[in-house]
PDB file of C-alpha atoms in Angstrom:
ATOM      1  CA  MET A   1    -153.483 -42.558 176.899  1.00 41.00           C
ATOM      2  CA  ASP A   2    -151.674 -45.869 176.480  1.00 44.00           C
ATOM      3  CA  ASP A   3    -154.133 -46.847 173.770  1.00 44.00           C
ATOM      4  CA  THR A   4    -153.558 -43.738 171.675  1.00 37.00           C
ATOM      5  CA  PRO A   5    -153.623 -45.005 168.082  1.00 32.00           C
ATOM      6  CA  ALA A   6    -150.614 -44.647 165.848  1.00 35.00           C
ATOM      7  CA  ILE A   7    -150.779 -42.045 163.090  1.00 32.00           C
ATOM      8  CA  GLU A   8    -148.625 -41.294 160.116  1.00 35.00           C
ATOM      9  CA  ALA A   9    -145.020 -40.549 160.988  1.00 35.00           C
ATOM     10  CA  ALA A  10    -144.066 -36.888 160.950  1.00 37.00           C
ATOM     11  CA  SER A  11    -142.508 -35.588 157.784  1.00 38.00           C
ATOM     12  CA  PRO A  12    -138.947 -34.178 157.941  1.00 35.00           C
ATOM     13  CA  ALA A  13    -140.372 -30.667 158.269  1.00 37.00           C
ATOM     14  CA  GLN A  14    -142.271 -31.756 161.348  1.00 45.00           C
ATOM     15  CA  VAL A  15    -139.340 -33.159 163.250  1.00 45.00           C
ATOM     16  CA  LEU A  16    -138.847 -31.363 166.518  1.00 52.00           C
ATOM     17  CA  PRO A  17    -135.428 -30.353 167.812  1.00 48.00           C
ATOM     18  CA  ALA A  18    -134.110 -32.956 170.165  1.00 49.00           C
ATOM     19  CA  ALA A  19    -134.754 -32.243 173.805  1.00 52.00           C
ATOM     20  CA  PRO A  20    -131.752 -31.707 176.083  1.00 47.00           C
ATOM     21  CA  ALA A  21    -130.235 -34.801 177.629  1.00 45.00           C
ATOM     22  CA  ALA A  22    -132.069 -34.229 180.904  1.00 42.00           C
ATOM     23  CA  ALA A  23    -135.346 -35.032 179.199  1.00 43.00           C
ATOM     24  CA  ASN A  24    -134.429 -38.735 179.099  1.00 44.00           C
ATOM     25  CA  GLY A  25    -132.866 -38.820 182.544  1.00 43.00           C
ATOM     26  CA  SER A  26    -129.227 -38.415 181.559  1.00 40.00           C
ATOM     27  CA  ASP A  27    -126.881 -37.157 184.263  1.00 40.00           C
ATOM     28  CA  GLU A  28    -124.416 -35.735 181.755  1.00 40.00           C
ATOM     29  CA  ARG A  29    -125.178 -32.206 182.853  1.00 39.00           C
ATOM     30  CA  ARG A  30    -126.972 -30.421 185.682  1.00 40.00           C
ATOM     31  CA  ASP A  31    -130.286 -29.256 184.281  1.00 44.00           C
ATOM     32  CA  TYR A  32    -132.310 -26.394 185.670  1.00 51.00           C
ATOM     33  CA  ARG A  33    -135.734 -28.016 185.382  1.00 61.00           C
ATOM     34  CA  PRO A  34    -137.330 -31.458 185.031  1.00 75.00           C
ATOM     35  CA  GLY A  35    -137.347 -33.174 181.673  1.00 82.00           C
ATOM     36  CA  TYR A  36    -141.134 -33.111 181.315  1.00 81.00           C
ATOM     37  CA  GLU A  37    -141.070 -29.296 181.529  1.00 78.00           C
ATOM     38  CA  ILE A  38    -138.554 -29.149 178.697  1.00 82.00           C
ATOM     39  CA  VAL A  39    -140.651 -31.523 176.596  1.00 87.00           C
ATOM     40  CA  ALA A  40    -143.824 -29.524 177.312  1.00 84.00           C
ATOM     41  CA  GLU A  41    -142.135 -26.432 175.942  1.00 80.00           C
ATOM     42  CA  ARG A  42    -140.899 -28.325 172.870  1.00 85.00           C
ATOM     43  CA  ILE A  43    -144.461 -29.414 172.124  1.00 88.00           C
ATOM     44  CA  LEU A  44    -145.631 -25.795 172.375  1.00 81.00           C
ATOM     45  CA  GLU A  45    -142.859 -24.818 169.969  1.00 80.00           C
ATOM     46  CA  TYR A  46    -144.006 -27.546 167.585  1.00 85.00           C
ATOM     47  CA  ILE A  47    -147.598 -26.260 167.652  1.00 83.00           C
ATOM     48  CA  ALA A  48    -146.393 -22.730 166.894  1.00 77.00           C
ATOM     49  CA  GLU A  49    -143.858 -23.665 164.214  1.00 79.00           C
ATOM     50  CA  GLU A  50    -146.291 -25.943 162.384  1.00 83.00           C
ATOM     51  CA  ARG A  51    -149.034 -23.288 162.702  1.00 82.00           C
ATOM     52  CA  LEU A  52    -151.428 -25.866 164.084  1.00 82.00           C
ATOM     53  CA  ALA A  53    -154.927 -24.643 164.820  1.00 81.00           C
ATOM     54  CA  ALA A  54    -157.530 -25.738 167.341  1.00 80.00           C
ATOM     55  CA  GLY A  55    -158.647 -29.268 166.532  1.00 85.00           C
ATOM     56  CA  ASP A  56    -155.526 -30.261 164.580  1.00 89.00           C
ATOM     57  CA  ARG A  57    -154.063 -33.659 165.361  1.00 91.00           C
ATOM     58  CA  LEU A  58    -150.705 -33.958 167.092  1.00 93.00           C
ATOM     59  CA  PRO A  59    -148.271 -36.862 166.779  1.00 93.00           C
ATOM     60  CA  THR A  60    -148.841 -39.716 169.201  1.00 91.00           C
ATOM     61  CA  GLU A  61    -146.946 -39.951 172.474  1.00 91.00           C
ATOM     62  CA  ILE A  62    -144.710 -42.579 170.901  1.00 92.00           C
ATOM     63  CA  ASP A  63    -143.957 -40.372 167.891  1.00 93.00           C
ATOM     64  CA  LEU A  64    -143.311 -37.353 170.097  1.00 93.00           C
ATOM     65  CA  ALA A  65    -140.931 -39.393 172.228  1.00 92.00           C
ATOM     66  CA  GLN A  66    -139.004 -40.432 169.118  1.00 92.00           C
ATOM     67  CA  MET A  67    -138.893 -36.882 167.743  1.00 91.00           C
ATOM     68  CA  LEU A  68    -137.595 -35.543 171.048  1.00 89.00           C
ATOM     69  CA  SER A  69    -135.240 -38.415 171.835  1.00 91.00           C
ATOM     70  CA  THR A  70    -136.937 -38.989 175.153  1.00 92.00           C
ATOM     71  CA  SER A  71    -139.174 -41.580 176.786  1.00 93.00           C
ATOM     72  CA  ARG A  72    -142.894 -41.975 176.407  1.00 91.00           C
ATOM     73  CA  ALA A  73    -143.285 -41.567 180.172  1.00 92.00           C
ATOM     74  CA  VAL A  74    -141.717 -38.084 180.007  1.00 91.00           C
ATOM     75  CA  VAL A  75    -143.954 -37.149 177.076  1.00 91.00           C
ATOM     76  CA  ARG A  76    -146.985 -38.356 179.016  1.00 90.00           C
ATOM     77  CA  GLU A  77    -146.141 -36.064 181.945  1.00 87.00           C
ATOM     78  CA  ALA A  78    -145.634 -33.155 179.539  1.00 87.00           C
ATOM     79  CA  VAL A  79    -149.022 -33.829 177.958  1.00 88.00           C
ATOM     80  CA  LYS A  80    -150.628 -33.777 181.415  1.00 85.00           C
ATOM     81  CA  ILE A  81    -149.233 -30.274 181.998  1.00 81.00           C
ATOM     82  CA  LEU A  82    -150.372 -29.017 178.610  1.00 84.00           C
ATOM     83  CA  SER A  83    -153.809 -30.569 179.082  1.00 82.00           C
ATOM     84  CA  ALA A  84    -154.179 -28.766 182.414  1.00 73.00           C
ATOM     85  CA  LEU A  85    -153.212 -25.521 180.686  1.00 71.00           C
ATOM     86  CA  GLY A  86    -155.811 -26.015 177.977  1.00 73.00           C
ATOM     87  CA  ARG A  87    -153.222 -26.292 175.196  1.00 79.00           C
ATOM     88  CA  VAL A  88    -153.777 -29.921 174.124  1.00 87.00           C
ATOM     89  CA  ARG A  89    -156.520 -32.500 174.513  1.00 86.00           C
ATOM     90  CA  ALA A  90    -156.206 -36.273 174.624  1.00 84.00           C
ATOM     91  CA  HIS A  91    -159.197 -38.163 173.222  1.00 82.00           C
ATOM     92  CA  LYS A  92    -159.177 -41.820 174.153  1.00 79.00           C
ATOM     93  CA  GLY A  93    -158.986 -43.994 171.085  1.00 79.00           C
ATOM     94  CA  ARG A  94    -158.461 -41.008 168.779  1.00 84.00           C
ATOM     95  CA  GLY A  95    -155.181 -39.369 169.779  1.00 88.00           C
ATOM     96  CA  LEU A  96    -153.789 -35.994 170.801  1.00 91.00           C
ATOM     97  CA  PHE A  97    -155.192 -32.732 169.465  1.00 90.00           C
ATOM     98  CA  VAL A  98    -154.562 -29.022 169.776  1.00 87.00           C
ATOM     99  CA  ALA A  99    -157.192 -27.858 172.264  1.00 82.00           C
ATOM    100  CA  ASP A 100    -160.239 -25.955 171.140  1.00 65.00           C
ATOM    101  CA  ASP A 101    -161.411 -24.668 174.517  1.00 52.00           C
ATOM    102  CA  GLU A 102    -161.238 -21.153 175.917  1.00 49.00           C
ATOM    103  CA  GLY A 103    -157.557 -21.496 176.780  1.00 49.00           C
ATOM    104  CA  MET A 104    -156.768 -22.317 173.188  1.00 46.00           C
ATOM    105  CA  LEU A 105    -158.692 -19.262 171.987  1.00 45.00           C
ATOM    106  CA  VAL A 106    -156.101 -17.203 173.823  1.00 50.00           C
ATOM    107  CA  THR A 107    -153.378 -19.178 172.098  1.00 48.00           C
ATOM    108  CA  SER A 108    -154.850 -18.593 168.649  1.00 47.00           C
ATOM    109  CA  ARG A 109    -155.031 -14.862 169.287  1.00 56.00           C
ATOM    110  CA  TRP A 110    -151.494 -14.170 170.479  1.00 57.00           C
ATOM    111  CA  GLY A 111    -150.216 -17.005 172.621  1.00 52.00           C
ATOM    112  CA  GLY A 112    -149.324 -19.627 170.056  1.00 58.00           C
ATOM    113  CA  PHE A 113    -145.748 -18.382 169.996  1.00 62.00           C
ATOM    114  CA  PHE A 114    -145.489 -17.845 173.757  1.00 71.00           C
ATOM    115  CA  ARG A 115    -142.662 -19.771 175.408  1.00 70.00           C
ATOM    116  CA  PRO A 116    -143.352 -19.886 179.149  1.00 69.00           C
ATOM    117  CA  VAL A 117    -139.740 -19.996 180.360  1.00 64.00           C
ATOM    118  CA  ASP A 118    -138.218 -17.707 177.735  1.00 72.00           C
ATOM    119  CA  ILE A 119    -137.177 -14.566 179.617  1.00 74.00           C
ATOM    120  CA  ASP A 120    -137.743 -12.372 176.557  1.00 81.00           C
ATOM    121  CA  HIS A 121    -141.284 -13.669 176.190  1.00 82.00           C
ATOM    122  CA  VAL A 122    -141.989 -13.217 179.884  1.00 81.00           C
ATOM    123  CA  LEU A 123    -140.673  -9.656 179.625  1.00 85.00           C
ATOM    124  CA  MET A 124    -142.923  -8.897 176.654  1.00 88.00           C
ATOM    125  CA  LEU A 125    -145.909 -10.372 178.455  1.00 88.00           C
ATOM    126  CA  PHE A 126    -145.289  -8.180 181.489  1.00 90.00           C
ATOM    127  CA  GLU A 127    -144.898  -5.118 179.268  1.00 91.00           C
ATOM    128  CA  PHE A 128    -148.303  -5.959 177.840  1.00 92.00           C
ATOM    129  CA  ARG A 129    -149.803  -6.493 181.289  1.00 93.00           C
ATOM    130  CA  ARG A 130    -148.310  -3.217 182.493  1.00 95.00           C
ATOM    131  CA  VAL A 131    -150.057  -1.215 179.773  1.00 95.00           C
ATOM    132  CA  GLN A 132    -153.412  -2.947 180.217  1.00 95.00           C
ATOM    133  CA  GLU A 133    -153.537  -3.021 184.014  1.00 97.00           C
ATOM    134  CA  MET A 134    -152.311   0.536 184.506  1.00 97.00           C
ATOM    135  CA  SER A 135    -155.178   1.672 182.298  1.00 97.00           C
ATOM    136  CA  ALA A 136    -157.641  -0.604 184.083  1.00 97.00           C
ATOM    137  CA  SER A 137    -156.715   0.619 187.574  1.00 98.00           C
ATOM    138  CA  SER A 138    -156.751   4.241 186.435  1.00 98.00           C
ATOM    139  CA  LEU A 139    -160.260   3.868 185.041  1.00 98.00           C
ATOM    140  CA  ALA A 140    -161.368   1.912 188.099  1.00 98.00           C
ATOM    141  CA  ALA A 141    -160.409   4.887 190.283  1.00 98.00           C
ATOM    142  CA  THR A 142    -163.072   6.967 188.522  1.00 97.00           C
ATOM    143  CA  ARG A 143    -165.676   4.293 187.770  1.00 97.00           C
ATOM    144  CA  ALA A 144    -165.700   1.680 190.545  1.00 97.00           C
ATOM    145  CA  THR A 145    -169.017   1.205 192.314  1.00 96.00           C
ATOM    146  CA  PRO A 146    -169.213   0.605 196.091  1.00 96.00           C
ATOM    147  CA  SER A 147    -169.884  -3.078 195.405  1.00 96.00           C
ATOM    148  CA  GLU A 148    -166.849  -3.326 193.113  1.00 96.00           C
ATOM    149  CA  LEU A 149    -164.655  -1.586 195.669  1.00 97.00           C
ATOM    150  CA  ARG A 150    -165.754  -4.116 198.252  1.00 96.00           C
ATOM    151  CA  THR A 151    -164.904  -6.987 195.912  1.00 96.00           C
ATOM    152  CA  ILE A 152    -161.400  -5.570 195.412  1.00 97.00           C
ATOM    153  CA  GLU A 153    -161.004  -5.080 199.153  1.00 97.00           C
ATOM    154  CA  VAL A 154    -162.092  -8.637 199.981  1.00 96.00           C
ATOM    155  CA  ALA A 155    -159.616 -10.062 197.458  1.00 96.00           C
ATOM    156  CA  MET A 156    -156.869  -7.902 198.959  1.00 97.00           C
ATOM    157  CA  GLU A 157    -157.712  -9.125 202.473  1.00 97.00           C
ATOM    158  CA  GLN A 158    -157.791 -12.760 201.330  1.00 96.00           C
ATOM    159  CA  CYS A 159    -154.393 -12.340 199.719  1.00 95.00           C
ATOM    160  CA  ARG A 160    -153.027 -11.071 203.014  1.00 95.00           C
ATOM    161  CA  HIS A 161    -154.648 -13.975 204.862  1.00 95.00           C
ATOM    162  CA  GLY A 162    -153.053 -16.481 202.503  1.00 93.00           C
ATOM    163  CA  PHE A 163    -149.651 -14.890 202.979  1.00 93.00           C
ATOM    164  CA  VAL A 164    -149.849 -14.662 206.778  1.00 93.00           C
ATOM    165  CA  HIS A 165    -150.947 -18.281 207.126  1.00 92.00           C
ATOM    166  CA  GLY A 166    -148.708 -19.686 204.409  1.00 90.00           C
ATOM    167  CA  GLN A 167    -151.661 -20.875 202.304  1.00 91.00           C
ATOM    168  CA  VAL A 168    -150.357 -20.817 198.739  1.00 88.00           C
ATOM    169  CA  ASP A 169    -153.649 -21.753 197.092  1.00 87.00           C
ATOM    170  CA  VAL A 170    -155.555 -19.087 199.008  1.00 92.00           C
ATOM    171  CA  PHE A 171    -152.932 -16.480 198.144  1.00 92.00           C
ATOM    172  CA  ASN A 172    -152.907 -17.382 194.447  1.00 88.00           C
ATOM    173  CA  GLN A 173    -156.688 -17.429 194.095  1.00 90.00           C
ATOM    174  CA  ALA A 174    -157.009 -14.107 195.920  1.00 94.00           C
ATOM    175  CA  ASP A 175    -154.317 -12.604 193.685  1.00 93.00           C
ATOM    176  CA  GLU A 176    -156.296 -13.748 190.640  1.00 92.00           C
ATOM    177  CA  ASP A 177    -159.507 -12.348 192.112  1.00 94.00           C
ATOM    178  CA  PHE A 178    -157.852  -9.019 192.921  1.00 97.00           C
ATOM    179  CA  HIS A 179    -156.602  -8.344 189.407  1.00 96.00           C
ATOM    180  CA  ALA A 180    -159.876  -9.538 187.878  1.00 95.00           C
ATOM    181  CA  ALA A 181    -161.867  -7.274 190.202  1.00 96.00           C
ATOM    182  CA  VAL A 182    -159.757  -4.229 189.348  1.00 97.00           C
ATOM    183  CA  SER A 183    -160.184  -4.813 185.622  1.00 96.00           C
ATOM    184  CA  ALA A 184    -163.937  -5.359 186.066  1.00 96.00           C
ATOM    185  CA  ALA A 185    -164.156  -2.022 187.893  1.00 97.00           C
ATOM    186  CA  SER A 186    -162.732  -0.297 184.813  1.00 97.00           C
ATOM    187  CA  HIS A 187    -166.088  -0.966 183.107  1.00 96.00           C
ATOM    188  CA  ASN A 188    -164.180  -1.667 179.879  1.00 96.00           C
ATOM    189  CA  THR A 189    -164.945  -5.072 178.393  1.00 93.00           C
ATOM    190  CA  PHE A 190    -161.834  -5.062 176.210  1.00 93.00           C
ATOM    191  CA  LEU A 191    -159.534  -4.382 179.143  1.00 94.00           C
ATOM    192  CA  VAL A 192    -161.227  -7.119 181.166  1.00 93.00           C
ATOM    193  CA  SER A 193    -160.580  -9.584 178.343  1.00 89.00           C
ATOM    194  CA  ALA A 194    -156.972  -8.451 177.803  1.00 90.00           C
ATOM    195  CA  VAL A 195    -156.089  -8.676 181.502  1.00 92.00           C
ATOM    196  CA  ARG A 196    -157.687 -12.115 181.813  1.00 89.00           C
ATOM    197  CA  ASP A 197    -155.916 -13.482 178.734  1.00 85.00           C
ATOM    198  CA  ALA A 198    -152.496 -12.117 179.687  1.00 88.00           C
ATOM    199  CA  ARG A 199    -152.772 -13.640 183.145  1.00 87.00           C
ATOM    200  CA  ARG A 200    -153.674 -16.999 181.600  1.00 82.00           C
ATOM    201  CA  LEU A 201    -150.441 -16.895 179.648  1.00 81.00           C
ATOM    202  CA  GLN A 202    -148.537 -15.937 182.786  1.00 81.00           C
ATOM    203  CA  ARG A 203    -149.965 -18.974 184.559  1.00 77.00           C
ATOM    204  CA  GLN A 204    -148.261 -21.105 181.925  1.00 73.00           C
ATOM    205  CA  SER A 205    -144.933 -19.755 183.160  1.00 71.00           C
ATOM    206  CA  SER A 206    -146.001 -20.750 186.657  1.00 67.00           C
ATOM    207  CA  ALA A 207    -146.920 -24.253 185.509  1.00 62.00           C
ATOM    208  CA  ILE A 208    -143.920 -24.851 183.240  1.00 61.00           C
ATOM    209  CA  GLY A 209    -140.657 -24.065 184.929  1.00 57.00           C
ATOM    210  CA  ILE A 210    -141.682 -21.452 187.498  1.00 57.00           C
ATOM    211  CA  HIS A 211    -143.513 -23.089 190.345  1.00 54.00           C
ATOM    212  CA  ASP A 212    -145.834 -21.087 192.555  1.00 56.00           C
ATOM    213  CA  THR A 213    -144.568 -20.619 196.088  1.00 61.00           C
ATOM    214  CA  LEU A 214    -144.922 -17.914 198.698  1.00 65.00           C
ATOM    215  CA  GLY A 215    -141.492 -16.438 198.119  1.00 67.00           C
ATOM    216  CA  GLU A 216    -139.694 -13.716 200.002  1.00 70.00           C
ATOM    217  CA  ASN A 217    -141.554 -10.987 198.100  1.00 81.00           C
ATOM    218  CA  ALA A 218    -145.088 -12.280 198.690  1.00 87.00           C
ATOM    219  CA  GLY A 219    -145.423  -9.798 201.532  1.00 91.00           C
ATOM    220  CA  ALA A 220    -144.481  -6.985 199.175  1.00 93.00           C
ATOM    221  CA  ALA A 221    -147.250  -8.073 196.803  1.00 93.00           C
ATOM    222  CA  VAL A 222    -149.768  -7.819 199.635  1.00 95.00           C
ATOM    223  CA  GLU A 223    -148.710  -4.256 200.414  1.00 96.00           C
ATOM    224  CA  GLU A 224    -148.714  -3.338 196.728  1.00 97.00           C
ATOM    225  CA  HIS A 225    -152.264  -4.629 196.383  1.00 97.00           C
ATOM    226  CA  GLU A 226    -153.302  -2.427 199.275  1.00 97.00           C
ATOM    227  CA  ALA A 227    -151.685   0.628 197.673  1.00 98.00           C
ATOM    228  CA  ILE A 228    -153.602  -0.046 194.447  1.00 98.00           C
ATOM    229  CA  TYR A 229    -156.847  -0.549 196.331  1.00 98.00           C
ATOM    230  CA  ARG A 230    -156.488   2.637 198.386  1.00 98.00           C
ATOM    231  CA  ALA A 231    -155.752   4.734 195.310  1.00 98.00           C
ATOM    232  CA  ILE A 232    -158.808   3.320 193.533  1.00 98.00           C
ATOM    233  CA  ARG A 233    -160.990   3.757 196.627  1.00 98.00           C
ATOM    234  CA  ASP A 234    -159.879   7.367 197.055  1.00 98.00           C
ATOM    235  CA  GLY A 235    -160.478   8.221 193.400  1.00 98.00           C
ATOM    236  CA  ARG A 236    -156.831   8.894 192.484  1.00 98.00           C
ATOM    237  CA  PRO A 237    -156.342   7.493 188.954  1.00 98.00           C
ATOM    238  CA  ASP A 238    -152.715   8.567 188.501  1.00 98.00           C
ATOM    239  CA  GLU A 239    -151.675   7.031 191.822  1.00 98.00           C
ATOM    240  CA  ALA A 240    -153.624   3.857 191.029  1.00 98.00           C
ATOM    241  CA  ALA A 241    -151.785   3.500 187.725  1.00 98.00           C
ATOM    242  CA  GLU A 242    -148.408   4.156 189.336  1.00 98.00           C
ATOM    243  CA  ALA A 243    -149.049   1.682 192.152  1.00 98.00           C
ATOM    244  CA  THR A 244    -149.973  -0.924 189.535  1.00 98.00           C
ATOM    245  CA  ALA A 245    -146.761  -0.246 187.611  1.00 97.00           C
ATOM    246  CA  VAL A 246    -144.698  -0.684 190.800  1.00 97.00           C
ATOM    247  CA  HIS A 247    -146.444  -3.971 191.534  1.00 95.00           C
ATOM    248  CA  LEU A 248    -145.972  -5.442 188.054  1.00 94.00           C
ATOM    249  CA  ASP A 249    -142.368  -4.260 187.746  1.00 93.00           C
ATOM    250  CA  ARG A 250    -141.485  -5.932 191.024  1.00 91.00           C
ATOM    251  CA  THR A 251    -143.317  -9.120 190.034  1.00 88.00           C
ATOM    252  CA  LEU A 252    -141.414  -9.208 186.747  1.00 86.00           C
ATOM    253  CA  GLU A 253    -138.120  -9.004 188.628  1.00 86.00           C
ATOM    254  CA  ASP A 254    -139.206 -12.001 190.712  1.00 81.00           C
ATOM    255  CA  TYR A 255    -139.863 -13.958 187.522  1.00 78.00           C
ATOM    256  CA  ARG A 256    -136.585 -12.827 185.996  1.00 78.00           C
ATOM    257  CA  ARG A 257    -134.596 -13.922 189.065  1.00 78.00           C
ATOM    258  CA  GLU A 258    -136.321 -17.301 189.187  1.00 74.00           C
ATOM    259  CA  ILE A 259    -135.655 -18.005 185.514  1.00 69.00           C
ATOM    260  CA  GLN A 260    -132.016 -16.985 185.899  1.00 70.00           C
ATOM    261  CA  ARG A 261    -131.699 -19.157 189.002  1.00 69.00           C
ATOM    262  CA  ARG A 262    -133.053 -22.172 187.178  1.00 63.00           C
ATOM    263  CA  LEU A 263    -130.887 -21.491 184.155  1.00 58.00           C
ATOM    264  CA  PHE A 264    -127.605 -20.882 185.931  1.00 60.00           C
ATOM    265  CA  GLY A 265    -128.101 -22.246 189.447  1.00 54.00           C
TER     266      GLY A 265
END
């Protein structure tokens, strides 16, 4: 991306708020996260505030660095994160653009304003997930086929395997598979889409500021998955919904504690 062409300088209305001092390596204060994470969030804010749509051009790395009072190297790392999340695309010789892939479709629907390390936004996202996934698990308890039950069970077992053996990637993929399988067993296309999209937004919190690890409550998540599975398997919709609520409420508290820890040490 070193050869990204220059474009017109941003107008005064496009100037981003300056990033905190940590974004350019200053030791003036103890920051709670790396500078590139802060810059990544500022770029997301810029996209939302300027109401940029899929395919719209972003300022160059050099211009972004000037707007944010940071270095081009920090901006480049931030762009790498946002590219991995499907929020921006870098086209060699053309510049940076708001992404137009599936991830960006989520953004255009309700995620353009989402700030991955804003506790209020994380809370709202979990409230949304709670409503959707309680409904999905309740319906799954009355609609799941034997094959779908087996898919849920396998994901649950893989999640346990990842936890027991300390395999973060295995645990995370199995967690994704579990929630996707439960929503699929609801036989409601709209719920499947809503659950998938909300979890994509949550992964942005994991990528920007909240790093995935097998924390002290990973074991609790494994047991909560089993409670959800058993309720669905036994055809108990109310218990399936309640077990899902317990799981998501506990997960939200984990996120809340991690954000507070990073904010205040």
